[in-house]
Amino acid sequence: MERRHLHAVSDDVPRVSRHEPDATAAQSLDDLLAASGRGSAQAFEGVYSAMATPVYRLALRIVRDPGMAEDIAQEALVEAWRKAPEFQPGRGSAKTWMLTIAHRRAVDRVRREQRQRQQMETEAAVAEREATPADQDTVVEVDFRRWQSERVRGALDTLTDIQREAIELAYYGGCTQTEVAAQLGVPLGTTKTRIRDGMKRLRDALEEG
């Protein structure tokens, strides 16, 4: 299968002359991102080289569309450059910090696509009902699906941030628990607990609704 590549770096992301000596080779990703936050374009070149592929793969796993995943990866990398001054090494690794940005952008895109699709389905159902008033089945079915999806989104809002992030990676992103643990940078046991507690809370919220 032909391997896809990210688009060219956005104009918002700094470029480094290839004629300059590579002063970043021996630096860790955390150091490079911290240096990027202090304005080093050359340091971010190292960050980009190290993270472009992992960010794209995470986006692809969530959205399952290569073209869309490329766009999301590019947006996430630009956001990482702009927010690099906010990175705090003591609160987590640079890799986890950047993958979190990519994950949130990908999940936001999935949700936006779902809302647009639901809106189109509803509008189509309304148009069909107006054209054939006697046939109400399609409208009822679309309205029911919309109600169900709204219930789930409402239930997700009752979770803590760490529970919601783990569940979205596992269920929206299709990741295994081991992959979720790796992407969040936490032990597997902690990941299992977050998912288990989050699912219990989701069930309780849906039953109450």
mmCIF file of C-alpha atoms in Angstrom:
data_model
loop_
_atom_site.group_PDB
_atom_site.id
_atom_site.type_symbol
_atom_site.label_atom_id
_atom_site.label_comp_id
_atom_site.label_asym_id
_atom_site.label_seq_id
_atom_site.Cartn_x
_atom_site.Cartn_y
_atom_site.Cartn_z
ATOM 1 C CA MET A 1 0.000 0.000 0.000
ATOM 2 C CA GLU A 2 1.357 3.412 -0.905
ATOM 3 C CA ARG A 3 2.321 5.368 2.173
ATOM 4 C CA ARG A 4 0.717 8.762 2.537
ATOM 5 C CA HIS A 5 2.705 11.784 3.648
ATOM 6 C CA LEU A 6 1.736 14.996 5.354
ATOM 7 C CA HIS A 7 1.302 18.107 3.272
ATOM 8 C CA ALA A 8 4.102 20.644 3.181
ATOM 9 C CA VAL A 9 4.677 22.466 6.446
ATOM 10 C CA SER A 10 2.276 25.337 7.001
ATOM 11 C CA ASP A 11 3.611 28.853 6.594
ATOM 12 C CA ASP A 12 2.861 29.303 10.290
ATOM 13 C CA VAL A 13 5.436 26.659 11.180
ATOM 14 C CA PRO A 14 9.053 27.842 10.980
ATOM 15 C CA ARG A 15 11.467 26.325 8.507
ATOM 16 C CA VAL A 16 15.154 25.781 9.101
ATOM 17 C CA SER A 17 17.860 25.976 6.469
ATOM 18 C CA ARG A 18 19.237 22.567 5.627
ATOM 19 C CA HIS A 19 22.670 24.190 5.325
ATOM 20 C CA GLU A 20 22.766 24.942 9.041
ATOM 21 C CA PRO A 21 24.380 22.361 11.334
ATOM 22 C CA ASP A 22 21.871 20.170 13.118
ATOM 23 C CA ALA A 23 22.188 21.272 16.724
ATOM 24 C CA THR A 24 19.086 19.331 17.812
ATOM 25 C CA ALA A 25 20.166 15.775 17.072
ATOM 26 C CA ALA A 26 21.289 14.977 20.611
ATOM 27 C CA GLN A 27 18.437 16.768 22.360
ATOM 28 C CA SER A 28 15.406 15.011 23.792
ATOM 29 C CA LEU A 29 11.946 15.761 22.451
ATOM 30 C CA ASP A 30 11.054 17.476 25.740
ATOM 31 C CA ASP A 31 14.101 19.758 25.428
ATOM 32 C CA LEU A 32 13.306 20.504 21.800
ATOM 33 C CA LEU A 33 9.718 21.464 22.548
ATOM 34 C CA ALA A 34 10.808 23.614 25.475
ATOM 35 C CA ALA A 35 13.350 25.346 23.215
ATOM 36 C CA SER A 36 10.614 25.829 20.612
ATOM 37 C CA GLY A 37 8.593 27.611 23.254
ATOM 38 C CA ARG A 38 11.496 30.009 23.689
ATOM 39 C CA GLY A 39 11.345 30.807 19.981
ATOM 40 C CA SER A 40 13.801 28.356 18.454
ATOM 41 C CA ALA A 41 12.659 27.513 14.923
ATOM 42 C CA GLN A 42 15.455 24.986 14.555
ATOM 43 C CA ALA A 43 14.302 23.152 17.682
ATOM 44 C CA PHE A 44 10.781 22.905 16.331
ATOM 45 C CA GLU A 45 12.132 21.438 13.122
ATOM 46 C CA GLY A 46 13.353 18.551 15.288
ATOM 47 C CA VAL A 47 9.968 18.322 17.007
ATOM 48 C CA TYR A 48 8.191 18.248 13.641
ATOM 49 C CA SER A 49 10.467 15.519 12.279
ATOM 50 C CA ALA A 50 9.939 13.350 15.358
ATOM 51 C CA MET A 51 6.184 13.825 15.751
ATOM 52 C CA ALA A 52 4.707 14.283 12.258
ATOM 53 C CA THR A 53 4.190 10.551 11.722
ATOM 54 C CA PRO A 54 2.856 9.656 15.239
ATOM 55 C CA VAL A 55 0.436 12.587 15.094
ATOM 56 C CA TYR A 56 -0.812 11.548 11.649
ATOM 57 C CA ARG A 57 -1.257 7.909 12.707
ATOM 58 C CA LEU A 58 -3.289 8.904 15.756
ATOM 59 C CA ALA A 59 -5.510 11.181 13.670
ATOM 60 C CA LEU A 60 -5.990 8.447 11.064
ATOM 61 C CA ARG A 61 -6.967 5.911 13.720
ATOM 62 C CA ILE A 62 -9.711 8.237 14.942
ATOM 63 C CA VAL A 63 -11.117 9.711 11.727
ATOM 64 C CA ARG A 64 -10.296 6.739 9.420
ATOM 65 C CA ASP A 65 -9.849 9.026 6.429
ATOM 66 C CA PRO A 66 -6.282 9.616 5.151
ATOM 67 C CA GLY A 67 -6.949 13.044 3.667
ATOM 68 C CA MET A 68 -8.778 14.272 6.748
ATOM 69 C CA ALA A 69 -6.072 12.800 8.986
ATOM 70 C CA GLU A 70 -3.408 14.755 7.083
ATOM 71 C CA ASP A 71 -5.324 17.994 7.602
ATOM 72 C CA ILE A 72 -5.795 17.297 11.299
ATOM 73 C CA ALA A 73 -2.127 16.385 11.760
ATOM 74 C CA GLN A 74 -1.034 19.605 10.074
ATOM 75 C CA GLU A 75 -3.412 21.656 12.235
ATOM 76 C CA ALA A 76 -2.173 19.903 15.391
ATOM 77 C CA LEU A 77 1.481 20.557 14.543
ATOM 78 C CA VAL A 78 0.780 24.232 13.882
ATOM 79 C CA GLU A 79 -1.088 24.441 17.194
ATOM 80 C CA ALA A 80 1.847 22.761 18.970
ATOM 81 C CA TRP A 81 4.218 25.401 17.568
ATOM 82 C CA ARG A 82 1.942 28.243 18.661
ATOM 83 C CA LYS A 83 1.358 26.783 22.125
ATOM 84 C CA ALA A 84 4.916 25.554 22.705
ATOM 85 C CA PRO A 85 5.514 28.290 25.342
ATOM 86 C CA GLU A 86 2.762 26.646 27.426
ATOM 87 C CA PHE A 87 4.508 23.253 27.519
ATOM 88 C CA GLN A 88 5.672 22.310 31.028
ATOM 89 C CA PRO A 89 8.031 19.279 31.047
ATOM 90 C CA GLY A 90 7.300 18.565 34.697
ATOM 91 C CA ARG A 91 3.627 17.874 33.936
ATOM 92 C CA GLY A 92 4.108 15.256 31.223
ATOM 93 C CA SER A 93 6.162 14.321 28.193
ATOM 94 C CA ALA A 94 6.285 16.345 24.990
ATOM 95 C CA LYS A 95 4.987 13.344 23.046
ATOM 96 C CA THR A 96 1.916 12.964 25.257
ATOM 97 C CA TRP A 97 1.316 16.733 25.164
ATOM 98 C CA MET A 98 1.363 16.792 21.360
ATOM 99 C CA LEU A 99 -0.692 13.619 20.943
ATOM 100 C CA THR A 100 -3.299 15.107 23.267
ATOM 101 C CA ILE A 101 -3.563 18.141 20.982
ATOM 102 C CA ALA A 102 -3.934 15.848 17.961
ATOM 103 C CA HIS A 103 -6.483 13.642 19.724
ATOM 104 C CA ARG A 104 -8.673 16.571 20.704
ATOM 105 C CA ARG A 105 -8.593 17.993 17.189
ATOM 106 C CA ALA A 106 -9.463 14.608 15.684
ATOM 107 C CA VAL A 107 -12.336 13.999 18.112
ATOM 108 C CA ASP A 108 -13.641 17.523 17.484
ATOM 109 C CA ARG A 109 -13.572 16.795 13.755
ATOM 110 C CA VAL A 110 -15.462 13.512 14.243
ATOM 111 C CA ARG A 111 -18.091 15.259 16.332
ATOM 112 C CA ARG A 112 -18.431 18.073 13.793
ATOM 113 C CA GLU A 113 -18.808 15.584 10.951
ATOM 114 C CA GLN A 114 -21.440 13.698 12.957
ATOM 115 C CA ARG A 115 -23.390 16.876 13.672
ATOM 116 C CA GLN A 116 -23.290 17.874 10.008
ATOM 117 C CA ARG A 117 -24.380 14.403 8.932
ATOM 118 C CA GLN A 118 -27.213 14.386 11.454
ATOM 119 C CA GLN A 119 -28.332 17.816 10.284
ATOM 120 C CA MET A 120 -28.338 16.660 6.671
ATOM 121 C CA GLU A 121 -30.283 13.530 7.596
ATOM 122 C CA THR A 122 -32.833 15.565 9.507
ATOM 123 C CA GLU A 123 -33.235 18.084 6.699
ATOM 124 C CA ALA A 124 -33.605 15.268 4.186
ATOM 125 C CA ALA A 125 -36.209 13.593 6.383
ATOM 126 C CA VAL A 126 -38.170 16.833 6.735
ATOM 127 C CA ALA A 127 -38.069 17.352 2.971
ATOM 128 C CA GLU A 128 -39.308 13.804 2.427
ATOM 129 C CA ARG A 129 -42.093 14.259 4.950
ATOM 130 C CA GLU A 130 -43.234 17.439 3.233
ATOM 131 C CA ALA A 131 -43.160 15.671 -0.115
ATOM 132 C CA THR A 132 -44.985 12.578 1.182
ATOM 133 C CA PRO A 133 -46.906 13.535 4.360
ATOM 134 C CA ALA A 134 -48.404 10.069 4.752
ATOM 135 C CA ASP A 135 -45.003 8.408 5.301
ATOM 136 C CA GLN A 136 -43.636 9.369 8.728
ATOM 137 C CA ASP A 137 -41.340 6.374 9.394
ATOM 138 C CA THR A 138 -38.120 7.951 8.105
ATOM 139 C CA VAL A 139 -38.608 11.103 10.175
ATOM 140 C CA VAL A 140 -39.272 9.105 13.334
ATOM 141 C CA GLU A 141 -36.159 6.983 12.772
ATOM 142 C CA VAL A 142 -33.897 10.008 12.207
ATOM 143 C CA ASP A 143 -35.323 11.845 15.221
ATOM 144 C CA PHE A 144 -34.768 8.774 17.408
ATOM 145 C CA ARG A 145 -31.115 8.444 16.305
ATOM 146 C CA ARG A 146 -30.573 12.132 16.964
ATOM 147 C CA TRP A 147 -32.111 11.807 20.439
ATOM 148 C CA GLN A 148 -29.894 8.817 21.196
ATOM 149 C CA SER A 149 -26.709 10.605 20.083
ATOM 150 C CA GLU A 150 -27.642 13.671 22.153
ATOM 151 C CA ARG A 151 -28.126 11.418 25.197
ATOM 152 C CA VAL A 152 -24.664 9.900 24.715
ATOM 153 C CA ARG A 153 -23.013 13.323 24.290
ATOM 154 C CA GLY A 154 -24.794 14.529 27.403
ATOM 155 C CA ALA A 155 -23.646 11.467 29.322
ATOM 156 C CA LEU A 156 -20.034 12.009 28.181
ATOM 157 C CA ASP A 157 -20.167 15.473 29.698
ATOM 158 C CA THR A 158 -20.703 13.892 33.141
ATOM 159 C CA LEU A 159 -17.293 12.174 33.020
ATOM 160 C CA THR A 160 -14.062 13.601 34.333
ATOM 161 C CA ASP A 161 -11.590 14.826 31.716
ATOM 162 C CA ILE A 162 -9.279 11.832 32.209
ATOM 163 C CA GLN A 163 -12.160 9.338 31.990
ATOM 164 C CA ARG A 164 -13.569 10.970 28.843
ATOM 165 C CA GLU A 165 -10.152 11.107 27.169
ATOM 166 C CA ALA A 166 -9.505 7.393 27.793
ATOM 167 C CA ILE A 167 -12.983 6.351 26.610
ATOM 168 C CA GLU A 168 -12.835 8.509 23.479
ATOM 169 C CA LEU A 169 -9.488 6.978 22.520
ATOM 170 C CA ALA A 170 -10.835 3.472 23.133
ATOM 171 C CA TYR A 171 -14.264 3.813 21.512
ATOM 172 C CA TYR A 172 -14.043 6.749 19.089
ATOM 173 C CA GLY A 173 -10.442 6.013 18.212
ATOM 174 C CA GLY A 174 -10.671 2.217 18.196
ATOM 175 C CA CYS A 175 -7.533 1.867 20.342
ATOM 176 C CA THR A 176 -6.802 -1.107 22.562
ATOM 177 C CA GLN A 177 -6.338 -0.439 26.264
ATOM 178 C CA THR A 178 -2.597 -0.958 25.816
ATOM 179 C CA GLU A 179 -2.527 1.624 23.010
ATOM 180 C CA VAL A 180 -4.561 4.067 25.098
ATOM 181 C CA ALA A 181 -2.086 3.681 27.962
ATOM 182 C CA ALA A 182 0.841 4.324 25.624
ATOM 183 C CA GLN A 183 -0.730 7.409 24.083
ATOM 184 C CA LEU A 184 -1.690 8.900 27.447
ATOM 185 C CA GLY A 185 1.641 7.978 29.016
ATOM 186 C CA VAL A 186 0.074 6.224 32.011
ATOM 187 C CA PRO A 187 0.275 2.625 33.318
ATOM 188 C CA LEU A 188 -2.052 0.035 31.774
ATOM 189 C CA GLY A 189 -3.741 -0.575 35.144
ATOM 190 C CA THR A 190 -4.544 3.132 35.462
ATOM 191 C CA THR A 191 -5.982 3.162 31.951
ATOM 192 C CA LYS A 192 -8.206 0.149 32.674
ATOM 193 C CA THR A 193 -9.493 1.812 35.835
ATOM 194 C CA ARG A 194 -10.309 5.052 34.010
ATOM 195 C CA ILE A 195 -12.188 3.223 31.263
ATOM 196 C CA ARG A 196 -14.039 0.937 33.701
ATOM 197 C CA ASP A 197 -15.067 3.797 36.001
ATOM 198 C CA GLY A 198 -15.990 5.986 33.031
ATOM 199 C CA MET A 199 -18.182 3.293 31.456
ATOM 200 C CA LYS A 200 -19.979 2.720 34.765
ATOM 201 C CA ARG A 201 -20.629 6.433 35.048
ATOM 202 C CA LEU A 202 -21.876 6.539 31.458
ATOM 203 C CA ARG A 203 -24.310 3.674 32.077
ATOM 204 C CA ASP A 204 -25.615 5.358 35.219
ATOM 205 C CA ALA A 205 -26.108 8.655 33.377
ATOM 206 C CA LEU A 206 -27.913 6.982 30.467
ATOM 207 C CA GLU A 207 -30.189 5.024 32.836
ATOM 208 C CA GLU A 208 -31.065 8.209 34.719
ATOM 209 C CA GLY A 209 -31.838 9.949 31.398
#
